[in-house]
Tab-separated table of C-alpha atoms in Angstrom:
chain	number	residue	atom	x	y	z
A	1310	UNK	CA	45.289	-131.301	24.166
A	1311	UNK	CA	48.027	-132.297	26.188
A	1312	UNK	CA	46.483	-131.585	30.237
A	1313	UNK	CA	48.569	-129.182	32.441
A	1314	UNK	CA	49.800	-127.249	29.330
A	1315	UNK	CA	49.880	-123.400	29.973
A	1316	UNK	CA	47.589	-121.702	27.135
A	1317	UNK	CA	48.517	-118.353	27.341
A	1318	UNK	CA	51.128	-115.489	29.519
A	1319	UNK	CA	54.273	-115.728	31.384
A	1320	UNK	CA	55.547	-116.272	34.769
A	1321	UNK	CA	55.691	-113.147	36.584
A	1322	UNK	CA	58.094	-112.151	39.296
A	1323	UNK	CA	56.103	-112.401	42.773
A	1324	UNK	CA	57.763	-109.675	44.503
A	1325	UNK	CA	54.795	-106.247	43.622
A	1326	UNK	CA	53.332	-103.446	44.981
A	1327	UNK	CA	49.845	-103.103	46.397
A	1328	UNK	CA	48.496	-99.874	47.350
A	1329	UNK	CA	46.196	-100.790	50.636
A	1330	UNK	CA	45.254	-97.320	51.117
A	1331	UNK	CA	45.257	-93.642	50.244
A	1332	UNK	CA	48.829	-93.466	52.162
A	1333	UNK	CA	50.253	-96.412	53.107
A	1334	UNK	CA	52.194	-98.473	50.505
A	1335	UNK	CA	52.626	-102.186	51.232
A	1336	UNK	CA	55.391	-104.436	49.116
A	1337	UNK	CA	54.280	-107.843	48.659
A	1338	UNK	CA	56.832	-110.598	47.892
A	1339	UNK	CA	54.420	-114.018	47.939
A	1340	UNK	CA	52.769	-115.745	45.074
A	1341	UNK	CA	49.573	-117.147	44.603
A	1342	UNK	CA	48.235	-119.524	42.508
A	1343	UNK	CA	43.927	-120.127	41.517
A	1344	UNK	CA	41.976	-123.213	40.714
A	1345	UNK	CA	38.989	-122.615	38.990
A	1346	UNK	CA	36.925	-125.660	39.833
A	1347	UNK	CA	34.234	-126.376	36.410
A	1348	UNK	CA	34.154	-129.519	35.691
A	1349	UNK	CA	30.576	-130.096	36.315
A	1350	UNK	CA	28.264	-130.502	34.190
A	1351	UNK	CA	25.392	-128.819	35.763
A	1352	UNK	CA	22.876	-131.110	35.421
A	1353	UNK	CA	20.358	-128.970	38.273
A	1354	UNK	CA	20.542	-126.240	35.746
A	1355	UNK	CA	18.952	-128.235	32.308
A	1356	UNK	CA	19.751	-127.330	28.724
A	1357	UNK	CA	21.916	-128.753	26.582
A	1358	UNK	CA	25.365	-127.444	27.574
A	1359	UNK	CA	26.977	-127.308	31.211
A	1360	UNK	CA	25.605	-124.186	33.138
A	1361	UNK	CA	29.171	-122.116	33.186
A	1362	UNK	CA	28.848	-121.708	29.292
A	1363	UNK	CA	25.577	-120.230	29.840
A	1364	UNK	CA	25.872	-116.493	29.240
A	1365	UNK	CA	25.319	-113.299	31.564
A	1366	UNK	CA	25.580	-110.339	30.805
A	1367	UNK	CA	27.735	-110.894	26.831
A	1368	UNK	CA	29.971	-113.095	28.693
A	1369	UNK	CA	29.993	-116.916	29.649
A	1370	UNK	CA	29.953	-117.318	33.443
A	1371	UNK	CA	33.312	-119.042	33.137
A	1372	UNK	CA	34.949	-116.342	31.626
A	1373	UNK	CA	33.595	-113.772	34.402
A	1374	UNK	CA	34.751	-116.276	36.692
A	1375	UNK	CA	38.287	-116.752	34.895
A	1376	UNK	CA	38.434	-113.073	34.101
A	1377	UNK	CA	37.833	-112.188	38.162
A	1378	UNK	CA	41.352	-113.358	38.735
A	1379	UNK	CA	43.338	-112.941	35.812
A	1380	UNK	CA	42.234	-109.143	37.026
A	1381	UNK	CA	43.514	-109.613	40.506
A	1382	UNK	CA	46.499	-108.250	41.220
A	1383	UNK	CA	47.343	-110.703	44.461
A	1384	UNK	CA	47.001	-113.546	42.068
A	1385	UNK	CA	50.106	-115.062	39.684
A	1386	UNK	CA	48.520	-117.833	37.775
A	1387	UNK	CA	45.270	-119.779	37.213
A	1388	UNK	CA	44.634	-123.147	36.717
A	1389	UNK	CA	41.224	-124.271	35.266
A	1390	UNK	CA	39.609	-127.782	35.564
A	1391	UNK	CA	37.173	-128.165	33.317
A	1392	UNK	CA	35.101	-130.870	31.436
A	1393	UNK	CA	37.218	-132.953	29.440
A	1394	UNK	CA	35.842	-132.254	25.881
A	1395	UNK	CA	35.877	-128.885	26.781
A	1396	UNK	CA	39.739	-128.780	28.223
A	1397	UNK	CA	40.433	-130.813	24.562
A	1398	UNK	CA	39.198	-127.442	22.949
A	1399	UNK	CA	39.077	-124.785	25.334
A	1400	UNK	CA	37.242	-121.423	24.622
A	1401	UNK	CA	39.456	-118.377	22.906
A	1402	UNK	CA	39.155	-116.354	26.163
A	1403	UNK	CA	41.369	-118.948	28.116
A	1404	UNK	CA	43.988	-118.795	25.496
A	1405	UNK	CA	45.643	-115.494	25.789
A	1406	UNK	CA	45.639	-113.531	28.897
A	1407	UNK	CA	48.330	-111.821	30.521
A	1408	UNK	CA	49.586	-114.022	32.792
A	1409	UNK	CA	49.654	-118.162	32.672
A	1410	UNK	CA	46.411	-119.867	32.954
A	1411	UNK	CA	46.754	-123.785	32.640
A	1412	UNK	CA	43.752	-126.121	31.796
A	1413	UNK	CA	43.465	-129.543	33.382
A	1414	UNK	CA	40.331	-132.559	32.619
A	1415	UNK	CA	37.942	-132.215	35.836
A	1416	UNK	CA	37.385	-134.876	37.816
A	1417	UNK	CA	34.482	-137.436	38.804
A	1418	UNK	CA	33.382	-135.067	42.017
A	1419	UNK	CA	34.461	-131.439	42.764
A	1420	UNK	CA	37.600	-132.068	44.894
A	1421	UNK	CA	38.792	-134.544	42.170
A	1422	UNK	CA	38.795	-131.507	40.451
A	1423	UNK	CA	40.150	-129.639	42.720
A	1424	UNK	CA	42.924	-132.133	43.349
A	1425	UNK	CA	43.923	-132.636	39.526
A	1426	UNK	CA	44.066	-128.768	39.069
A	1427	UNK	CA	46.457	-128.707	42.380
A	1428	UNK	CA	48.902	-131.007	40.716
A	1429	UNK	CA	49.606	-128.473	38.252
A	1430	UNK	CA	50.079	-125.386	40.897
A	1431	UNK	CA	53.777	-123.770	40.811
A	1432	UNK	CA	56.011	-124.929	42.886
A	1433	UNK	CA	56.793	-121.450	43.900
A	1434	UNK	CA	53.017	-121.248	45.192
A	1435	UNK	CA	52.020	-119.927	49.328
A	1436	UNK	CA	48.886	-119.984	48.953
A	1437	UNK	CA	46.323	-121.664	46.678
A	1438	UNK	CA	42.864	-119.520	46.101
A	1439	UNK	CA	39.742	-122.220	44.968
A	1440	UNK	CA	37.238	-121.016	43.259
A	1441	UNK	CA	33.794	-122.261	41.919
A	1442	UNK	CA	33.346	-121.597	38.392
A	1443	UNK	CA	29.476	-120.521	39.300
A	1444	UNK	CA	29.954	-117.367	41.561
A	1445	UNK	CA	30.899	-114.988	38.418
A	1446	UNK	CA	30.337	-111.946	40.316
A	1447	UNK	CA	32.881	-112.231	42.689
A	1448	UNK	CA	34.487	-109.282	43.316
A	1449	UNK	CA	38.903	-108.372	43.889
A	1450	UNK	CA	38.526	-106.888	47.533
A	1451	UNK	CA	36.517	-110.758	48.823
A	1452	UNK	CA	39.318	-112.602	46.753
A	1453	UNK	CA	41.649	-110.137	48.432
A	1454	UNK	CA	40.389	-110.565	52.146
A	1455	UNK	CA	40.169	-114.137	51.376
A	1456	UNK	CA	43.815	-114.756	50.434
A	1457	UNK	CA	44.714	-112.577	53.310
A	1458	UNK	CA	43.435	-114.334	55.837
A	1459	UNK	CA	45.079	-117.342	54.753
A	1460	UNK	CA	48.222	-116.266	54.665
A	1461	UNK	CA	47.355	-115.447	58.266
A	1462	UNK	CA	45.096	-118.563	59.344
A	1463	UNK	CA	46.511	-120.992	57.134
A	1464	UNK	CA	42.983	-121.303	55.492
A	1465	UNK	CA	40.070	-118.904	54.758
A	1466	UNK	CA	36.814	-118.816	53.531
A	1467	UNK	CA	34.070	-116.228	52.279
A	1468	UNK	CA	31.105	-116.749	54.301
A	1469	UNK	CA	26.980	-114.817	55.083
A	1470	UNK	CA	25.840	-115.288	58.096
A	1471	UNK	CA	22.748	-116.346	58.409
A	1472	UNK	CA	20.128	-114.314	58.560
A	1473	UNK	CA	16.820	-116.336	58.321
A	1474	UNK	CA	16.211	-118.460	61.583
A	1475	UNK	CA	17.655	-121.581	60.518
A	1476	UNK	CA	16.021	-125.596	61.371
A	1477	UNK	CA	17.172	-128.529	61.179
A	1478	UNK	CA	14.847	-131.400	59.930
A	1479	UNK	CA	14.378	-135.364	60.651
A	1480	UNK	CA	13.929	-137.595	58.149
A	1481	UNK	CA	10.484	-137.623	58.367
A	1482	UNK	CA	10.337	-133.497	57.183
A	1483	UNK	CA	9.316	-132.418	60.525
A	1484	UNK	CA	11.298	-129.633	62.811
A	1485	UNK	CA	13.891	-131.371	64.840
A	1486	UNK	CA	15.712	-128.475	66.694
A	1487	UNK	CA	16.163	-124.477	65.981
A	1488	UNK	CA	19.997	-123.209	65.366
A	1489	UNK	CA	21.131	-120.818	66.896
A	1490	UNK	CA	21.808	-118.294	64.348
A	1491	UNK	CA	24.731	-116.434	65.562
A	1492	UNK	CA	26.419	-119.603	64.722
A	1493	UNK	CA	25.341	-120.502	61.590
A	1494	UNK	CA	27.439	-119.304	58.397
A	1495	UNK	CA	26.998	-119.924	54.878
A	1496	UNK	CA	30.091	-120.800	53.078
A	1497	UNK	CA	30.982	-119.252	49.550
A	1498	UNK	CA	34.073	-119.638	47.599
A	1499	UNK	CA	36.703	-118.351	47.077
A	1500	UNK	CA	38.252	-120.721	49.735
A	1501	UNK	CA	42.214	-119.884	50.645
A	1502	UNK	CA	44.671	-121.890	51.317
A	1503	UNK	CA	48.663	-122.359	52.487
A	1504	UNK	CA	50.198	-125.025	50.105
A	1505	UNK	CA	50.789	-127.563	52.796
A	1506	UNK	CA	47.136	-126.705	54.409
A	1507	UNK	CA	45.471	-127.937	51.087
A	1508	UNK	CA	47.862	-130.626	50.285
A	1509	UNK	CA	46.958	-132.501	53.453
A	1510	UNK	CA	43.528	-131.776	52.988
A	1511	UNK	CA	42.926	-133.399	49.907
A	1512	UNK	CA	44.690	-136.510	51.179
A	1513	UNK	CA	41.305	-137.125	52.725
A	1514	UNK	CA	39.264	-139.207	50.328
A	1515	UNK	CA	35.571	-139.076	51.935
A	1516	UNK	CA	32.801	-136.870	50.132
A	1517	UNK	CA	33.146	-133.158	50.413
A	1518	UNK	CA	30.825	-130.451	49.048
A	1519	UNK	CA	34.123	-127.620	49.578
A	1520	UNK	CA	37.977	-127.723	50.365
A	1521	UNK	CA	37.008	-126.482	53.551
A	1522	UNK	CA	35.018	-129.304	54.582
A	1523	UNK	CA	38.496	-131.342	53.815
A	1524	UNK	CA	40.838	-128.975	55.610
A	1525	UNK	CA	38.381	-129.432	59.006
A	1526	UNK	CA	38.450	-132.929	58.820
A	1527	UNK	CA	42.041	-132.791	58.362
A	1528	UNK	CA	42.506	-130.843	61.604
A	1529	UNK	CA	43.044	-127.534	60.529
A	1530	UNK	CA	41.165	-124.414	61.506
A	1531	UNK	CA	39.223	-122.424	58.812
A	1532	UNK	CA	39.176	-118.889	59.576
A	1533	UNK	CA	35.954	-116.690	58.321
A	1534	UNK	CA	36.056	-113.736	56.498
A	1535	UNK	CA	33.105	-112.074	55.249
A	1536	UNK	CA	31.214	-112.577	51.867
A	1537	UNK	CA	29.514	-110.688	49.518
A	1538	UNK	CA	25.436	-111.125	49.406
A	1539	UNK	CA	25.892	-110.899	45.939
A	1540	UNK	CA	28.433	-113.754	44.811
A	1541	UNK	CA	25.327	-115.810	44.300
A	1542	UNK	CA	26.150	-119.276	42.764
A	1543	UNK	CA	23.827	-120.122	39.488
A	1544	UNK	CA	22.756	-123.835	40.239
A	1545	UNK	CA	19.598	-122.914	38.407
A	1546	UNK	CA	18.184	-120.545	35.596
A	1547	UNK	CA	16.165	-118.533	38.227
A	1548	UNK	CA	19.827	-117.930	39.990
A	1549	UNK	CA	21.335	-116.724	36.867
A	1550	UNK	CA	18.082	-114.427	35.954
A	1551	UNK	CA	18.989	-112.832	39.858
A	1552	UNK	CA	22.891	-112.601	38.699
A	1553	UNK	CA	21.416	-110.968	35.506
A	1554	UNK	CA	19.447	-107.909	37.582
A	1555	UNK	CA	22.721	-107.708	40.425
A	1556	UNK	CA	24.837	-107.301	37.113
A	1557	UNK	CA	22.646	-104.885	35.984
A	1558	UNK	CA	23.385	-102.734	38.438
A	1559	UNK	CA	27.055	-102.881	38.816
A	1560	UNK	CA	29.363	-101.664	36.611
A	1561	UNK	CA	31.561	-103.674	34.353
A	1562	UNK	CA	34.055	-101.390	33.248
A	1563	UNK	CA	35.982	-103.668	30.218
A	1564	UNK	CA	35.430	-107.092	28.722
A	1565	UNK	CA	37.993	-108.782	31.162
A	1566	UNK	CA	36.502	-107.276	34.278
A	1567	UNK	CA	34.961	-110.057	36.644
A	1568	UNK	CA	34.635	-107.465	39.079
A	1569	UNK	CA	31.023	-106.137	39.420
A	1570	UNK	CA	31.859	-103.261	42.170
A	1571	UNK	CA	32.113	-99.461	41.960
A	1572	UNK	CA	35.829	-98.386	40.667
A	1573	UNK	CA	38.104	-97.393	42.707
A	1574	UNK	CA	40.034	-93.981	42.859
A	1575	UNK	CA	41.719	-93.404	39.904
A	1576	UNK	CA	39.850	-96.376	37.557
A	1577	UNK	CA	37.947	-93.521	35.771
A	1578	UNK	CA	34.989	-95.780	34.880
A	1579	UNK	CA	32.112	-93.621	33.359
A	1580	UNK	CA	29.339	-92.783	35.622
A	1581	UNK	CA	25.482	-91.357	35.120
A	1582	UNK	CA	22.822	-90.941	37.523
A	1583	UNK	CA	24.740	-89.319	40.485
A	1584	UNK	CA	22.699	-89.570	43.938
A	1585	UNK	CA	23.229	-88.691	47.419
A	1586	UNK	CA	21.929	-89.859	50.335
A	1587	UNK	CA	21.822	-88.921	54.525
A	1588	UNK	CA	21.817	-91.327	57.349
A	1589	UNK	CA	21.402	-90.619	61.252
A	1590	UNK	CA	21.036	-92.463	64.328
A	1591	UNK	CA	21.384	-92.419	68.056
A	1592	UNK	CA	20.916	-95.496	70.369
A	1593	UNK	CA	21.375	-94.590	74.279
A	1594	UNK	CA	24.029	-97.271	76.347
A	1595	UNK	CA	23.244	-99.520	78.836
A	1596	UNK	CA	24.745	-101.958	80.838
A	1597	UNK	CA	24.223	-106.038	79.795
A	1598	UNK	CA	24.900	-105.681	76.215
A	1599	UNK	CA	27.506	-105.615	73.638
A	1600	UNK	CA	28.763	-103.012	71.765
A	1601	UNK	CA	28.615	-103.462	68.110
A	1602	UNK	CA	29.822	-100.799	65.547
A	1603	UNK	CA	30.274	-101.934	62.003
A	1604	UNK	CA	30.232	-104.986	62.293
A	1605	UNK	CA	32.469	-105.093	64.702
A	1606	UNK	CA	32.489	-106.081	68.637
A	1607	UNK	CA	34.412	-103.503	70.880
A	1608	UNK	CA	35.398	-103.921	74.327
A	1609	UNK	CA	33.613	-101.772	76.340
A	1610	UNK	CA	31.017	-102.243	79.804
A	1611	UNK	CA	28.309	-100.816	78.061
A	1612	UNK	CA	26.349	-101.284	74.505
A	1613	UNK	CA	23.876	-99.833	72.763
A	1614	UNK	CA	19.808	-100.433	73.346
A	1615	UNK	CA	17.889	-101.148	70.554
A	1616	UNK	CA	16.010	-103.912	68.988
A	1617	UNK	CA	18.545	-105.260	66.667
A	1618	UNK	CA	22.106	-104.891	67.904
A	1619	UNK	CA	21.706	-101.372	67.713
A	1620	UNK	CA	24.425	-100.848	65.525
A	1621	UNK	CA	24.612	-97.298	64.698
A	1622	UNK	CA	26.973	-97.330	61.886
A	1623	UNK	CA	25.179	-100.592	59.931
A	1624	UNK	CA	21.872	-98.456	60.392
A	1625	UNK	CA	23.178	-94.856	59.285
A	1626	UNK	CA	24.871	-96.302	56.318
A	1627	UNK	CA	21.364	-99.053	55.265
A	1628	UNK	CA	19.497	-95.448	55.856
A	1629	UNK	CA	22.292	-93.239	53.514
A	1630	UNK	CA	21.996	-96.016	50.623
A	1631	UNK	CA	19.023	-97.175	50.969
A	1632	UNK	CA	17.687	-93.198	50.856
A	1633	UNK	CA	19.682	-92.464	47.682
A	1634	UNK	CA	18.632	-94.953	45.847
A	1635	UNK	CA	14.914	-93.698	46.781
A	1636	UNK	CA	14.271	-97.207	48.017
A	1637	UNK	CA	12.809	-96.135	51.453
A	1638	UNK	CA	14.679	-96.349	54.731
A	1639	UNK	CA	15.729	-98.890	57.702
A	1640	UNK	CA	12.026	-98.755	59.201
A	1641	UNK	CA	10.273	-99.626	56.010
A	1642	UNK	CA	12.346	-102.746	55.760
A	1643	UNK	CA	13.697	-103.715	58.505
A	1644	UNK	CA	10.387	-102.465	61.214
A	1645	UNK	CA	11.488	-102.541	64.753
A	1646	UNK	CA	7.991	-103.773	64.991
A	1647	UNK	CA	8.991	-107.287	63.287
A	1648	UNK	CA	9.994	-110.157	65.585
A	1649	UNK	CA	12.575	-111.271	62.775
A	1650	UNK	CA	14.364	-108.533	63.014
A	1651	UNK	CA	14.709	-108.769	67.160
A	1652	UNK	CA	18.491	-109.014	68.035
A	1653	UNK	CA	19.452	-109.348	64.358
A	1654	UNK	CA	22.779	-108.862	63.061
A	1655	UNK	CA	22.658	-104.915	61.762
A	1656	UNK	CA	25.438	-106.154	59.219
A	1657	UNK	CA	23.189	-108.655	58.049
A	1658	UNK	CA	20.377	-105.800	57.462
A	1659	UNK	CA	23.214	-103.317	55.589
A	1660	UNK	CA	23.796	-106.743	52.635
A	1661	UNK	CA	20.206	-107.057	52.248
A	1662	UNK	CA	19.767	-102.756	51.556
A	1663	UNK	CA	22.824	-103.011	49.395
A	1664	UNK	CA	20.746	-105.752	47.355
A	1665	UNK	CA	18.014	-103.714	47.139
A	1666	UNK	CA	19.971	-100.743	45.867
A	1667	UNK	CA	21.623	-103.088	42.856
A	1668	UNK	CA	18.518	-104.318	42.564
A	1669	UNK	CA	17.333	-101.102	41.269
A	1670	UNK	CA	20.322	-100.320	39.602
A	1671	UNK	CA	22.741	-98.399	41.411
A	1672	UNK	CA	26.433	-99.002	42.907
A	1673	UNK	CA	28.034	-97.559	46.217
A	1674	UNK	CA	31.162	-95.317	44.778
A	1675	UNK	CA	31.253	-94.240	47.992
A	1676	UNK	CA	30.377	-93.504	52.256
A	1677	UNK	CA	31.496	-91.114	54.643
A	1678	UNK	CA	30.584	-91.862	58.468
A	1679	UNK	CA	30.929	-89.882	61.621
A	1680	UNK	CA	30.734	-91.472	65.007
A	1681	UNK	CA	30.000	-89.299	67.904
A	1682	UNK	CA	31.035	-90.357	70.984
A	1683	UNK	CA	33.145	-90.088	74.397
A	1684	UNK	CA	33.916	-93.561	75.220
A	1685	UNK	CA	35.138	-95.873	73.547
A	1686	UNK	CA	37.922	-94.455	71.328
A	1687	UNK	CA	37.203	-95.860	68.006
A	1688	UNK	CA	40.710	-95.367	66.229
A	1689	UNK	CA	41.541	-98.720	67.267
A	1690	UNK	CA	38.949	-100.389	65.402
A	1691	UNK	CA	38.554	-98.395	62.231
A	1692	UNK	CA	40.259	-100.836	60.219
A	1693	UNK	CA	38.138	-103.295	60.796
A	1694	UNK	CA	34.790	-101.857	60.661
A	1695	UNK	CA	36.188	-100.046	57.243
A	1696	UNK	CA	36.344	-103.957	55.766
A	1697	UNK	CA	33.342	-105.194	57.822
A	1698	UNK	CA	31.331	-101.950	55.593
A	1699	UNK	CA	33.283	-102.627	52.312
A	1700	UNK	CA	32.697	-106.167	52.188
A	1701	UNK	CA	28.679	-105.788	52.963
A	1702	UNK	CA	28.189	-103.211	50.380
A	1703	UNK	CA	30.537	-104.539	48.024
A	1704	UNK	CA	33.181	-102.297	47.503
A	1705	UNK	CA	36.895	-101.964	48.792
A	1706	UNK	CA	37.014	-100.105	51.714
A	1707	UNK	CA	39.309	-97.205	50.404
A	1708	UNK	CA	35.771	-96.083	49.244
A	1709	UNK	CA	35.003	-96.218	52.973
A	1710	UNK	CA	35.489	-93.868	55.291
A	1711	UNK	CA	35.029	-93.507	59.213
A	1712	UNK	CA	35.476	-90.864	61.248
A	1713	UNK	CA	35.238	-90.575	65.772
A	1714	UNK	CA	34.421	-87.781	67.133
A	1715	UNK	CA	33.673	-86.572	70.720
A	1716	UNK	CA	30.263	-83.972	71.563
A	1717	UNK	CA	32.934	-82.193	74.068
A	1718	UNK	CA	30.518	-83.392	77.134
A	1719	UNK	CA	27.642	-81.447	75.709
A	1720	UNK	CA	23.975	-83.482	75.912
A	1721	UNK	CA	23.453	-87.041	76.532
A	1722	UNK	CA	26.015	-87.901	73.754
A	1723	UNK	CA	28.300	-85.774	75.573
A	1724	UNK	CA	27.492	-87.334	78.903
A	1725	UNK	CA	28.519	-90.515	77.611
A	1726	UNK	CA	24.613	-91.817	77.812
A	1727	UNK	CA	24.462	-92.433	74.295
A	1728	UNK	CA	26.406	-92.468	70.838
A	1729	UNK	CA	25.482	-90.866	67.717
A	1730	UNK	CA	26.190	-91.170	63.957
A	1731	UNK	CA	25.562	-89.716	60.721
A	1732	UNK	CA	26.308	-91.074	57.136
A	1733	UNK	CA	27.056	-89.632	53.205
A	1734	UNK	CA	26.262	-92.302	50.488
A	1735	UNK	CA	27.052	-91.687	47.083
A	1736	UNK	CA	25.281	-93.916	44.474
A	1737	UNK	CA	25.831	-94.048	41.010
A	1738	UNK	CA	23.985	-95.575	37.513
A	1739	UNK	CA	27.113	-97.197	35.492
A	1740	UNK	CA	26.277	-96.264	31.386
């Protein structure tokens, strides 16, 4: 086949309409373009074809990946680099889709993929979404949030933090130093970036194992937006048997849905297997520590006492799923009784219950939080701790809701000594 050549849609105009909430109506005039980076071979993962035409779940992993952003509506046109004898014959379900998706030969090493596939970006691209071929469960709101920010930043990147204490070894095996946590992340793709952000960084020719790694040694900052626990990447057949369960309990509402999430208002997807569940917590304040809600740090002289961060929405919410799912609660897991969990991120704790939820087969379709407190006024910072919750139970967060509230200065809540919260989950079995 002749490389570059568009298999299948036309160009569509950039300027559209994105609904970003229940109210609020934002027009969008920017285009986007997405490289699908497969042209490995996948030799860590064994048989005799390269891992992304393995199949999960009816469909290859390349066409969940592929089929992720041909269903996102912040993205104009894909390019694909793939292996060469397979961009000489490329499957049906790259052929006709409704809007332009271009296949280019990989290269020798991912960003000579990456590279190859930029080439053949429009020139009326901002900003150029990379994706690996082997996260198939990525889901619209992280490749929305992603290309956000890097319209913003300049560059973006999904990203965990880490949860597990993290060590770094000498050559000999042995421990050489503990990392601080709190500053570890663990990168994920998609990885967002302005045109002229990625062009420069794939001038650099040294190694790389992401675009990222290019775009920091090129001297740009890489902002971080927060992943999904469940965008695992299959390197191995273990990984895809865990993308198999996590699949199995998330919906996929057509055949060219890459989006394992609970629909959003007005999708209609079919659901069985209604539950509810309740969350509540209290943490008192004190002086000396920070105060986390959400996910999110807020300016104020006092935070809340606890042995994690004390975060009282993370823990009503882990407590709401986690109980209507009849998977236990936030003690079971998470024991304040534990060292690991001492000072952990509550965010952190609120991925791993949402695991264990689609674990057992249920999605979030939705969650309704009240905070009760005086001080601080939370308006401010609903926004935020609306995506921090989406993004760590994987949903959008129009399926999200939080609510402040005062106690009018009645007990220690009302005296300011403490802050309060309750939680609504509803789960749901997708037929």
């Amino acid at each position: 086949m002749t490389v570059g050549r568009a298999l299948s849609g036309a160009p569509r105009e950039p300027g559209r309409v994105r609904a970003t909430s229940l109210d609020k109506i934002v027009f969008l005039a920017r285009h986007v373009s997405a490289i699908i980076a497969a042209g490995g071979r996948g030799l860590r993962f064994g048989g005799g074809q390269p891992k992304q035409l393995a199949t999960l779940g009816g469909r290859t992993i390349l066409q969940r990946s592929v089929d992720a952003f041909v269903d996102s509506g912040d993205v104009d046109e894909i390019v694909v680099a793939l292996p060469a004898f397979l961009a000489a014959d490329p499957p049906a379900y790259l052929r006709s889709r409704t809007k332009p998706v271009l296949i280019v030969d990989g290269g020798e090493r991912r960003q000579d993929s990456v590279r190859q596939a930029f080439e053949r970006v429009g020139r009326t691209a901002e900003v150029v979404v990379v994706h690996d071929a082997a996260r198939p469960l990525v889901t619209d709101s992280l490749i929305r949030r992603t290309i956000d920010a890097a319209f913003e930043a300049g560059a973006a990147i999904a990203a965990l933090r880490a949860s597990d204490t993290v060590k770094r070894a000498d050559s000999a095996g042995r421990v050489a130093e503990t990392l601080p946590r709190d500053q570890i992340y663990l990168a994920q793709t998609p990885q967002a970036f302005r045109v002229d952000v990625l062009r420069h960084a794939l001038t650099i020719r040294a190694d790389a194992t992401d675009e990222a790694a290019l775009a920091e040694q090129a001297g740009h900052p890489v902002q971080l937006v927060d992943g999904d626990p469940r965008n695992v990447k299959i390197t191995t057949p273990d990984d895809l048997a865990l993308a198999e369960k996590l699949l199995a309990g998330t919906p996929d509402p057509s055949p060219g849905s890459g989006s394992p999430r609970a629909p959003s208002r007005g999708e209609g997807a079919p659901y069985d297997g209604i539950r509810i569940g309740n969350g509540y917590d209290l943490h008192r304040l004190v002086e000396g520590r920070p105060l986390v809600l959400g996910g999110v740090t807020i300016p104020f002289d006092k935070g809340l006492l606890g042995h994690s961060d004390a975060d009282v929405i993370c823990h009503v919410v882990t407590d709401a799923i986690l109980g209507a799912a009849g998977a236990g609660d936030i003690g079971r897991h998470f024991p304040d009784t534990d060292a690991a969990w001492k000072d952990a991120n509550s965010l952190d704790l609120l991925r791993r219950a949402a695991a264990i939820v689609a674990a057992v087969g249920y999605v979030v379709v939705n969650v309704d939080v009240v905070v009760i407190a005086e001080r601080p006024k939370l308006a401010p910072h609903v926004d935020a701790i609306r995506t921090r919750v989406a993004a760590a139970i994987g949903c959008d967060p129009v399926q999200v809701s939080i609510k402040g509230k005062t106690n009018e200065g009645v007990d220690s809540v009302g005296a300011g000594e403490a802050i309060a919260a309750h939680a609504v989950a509803l789960l749901a079995r997708h037929r």
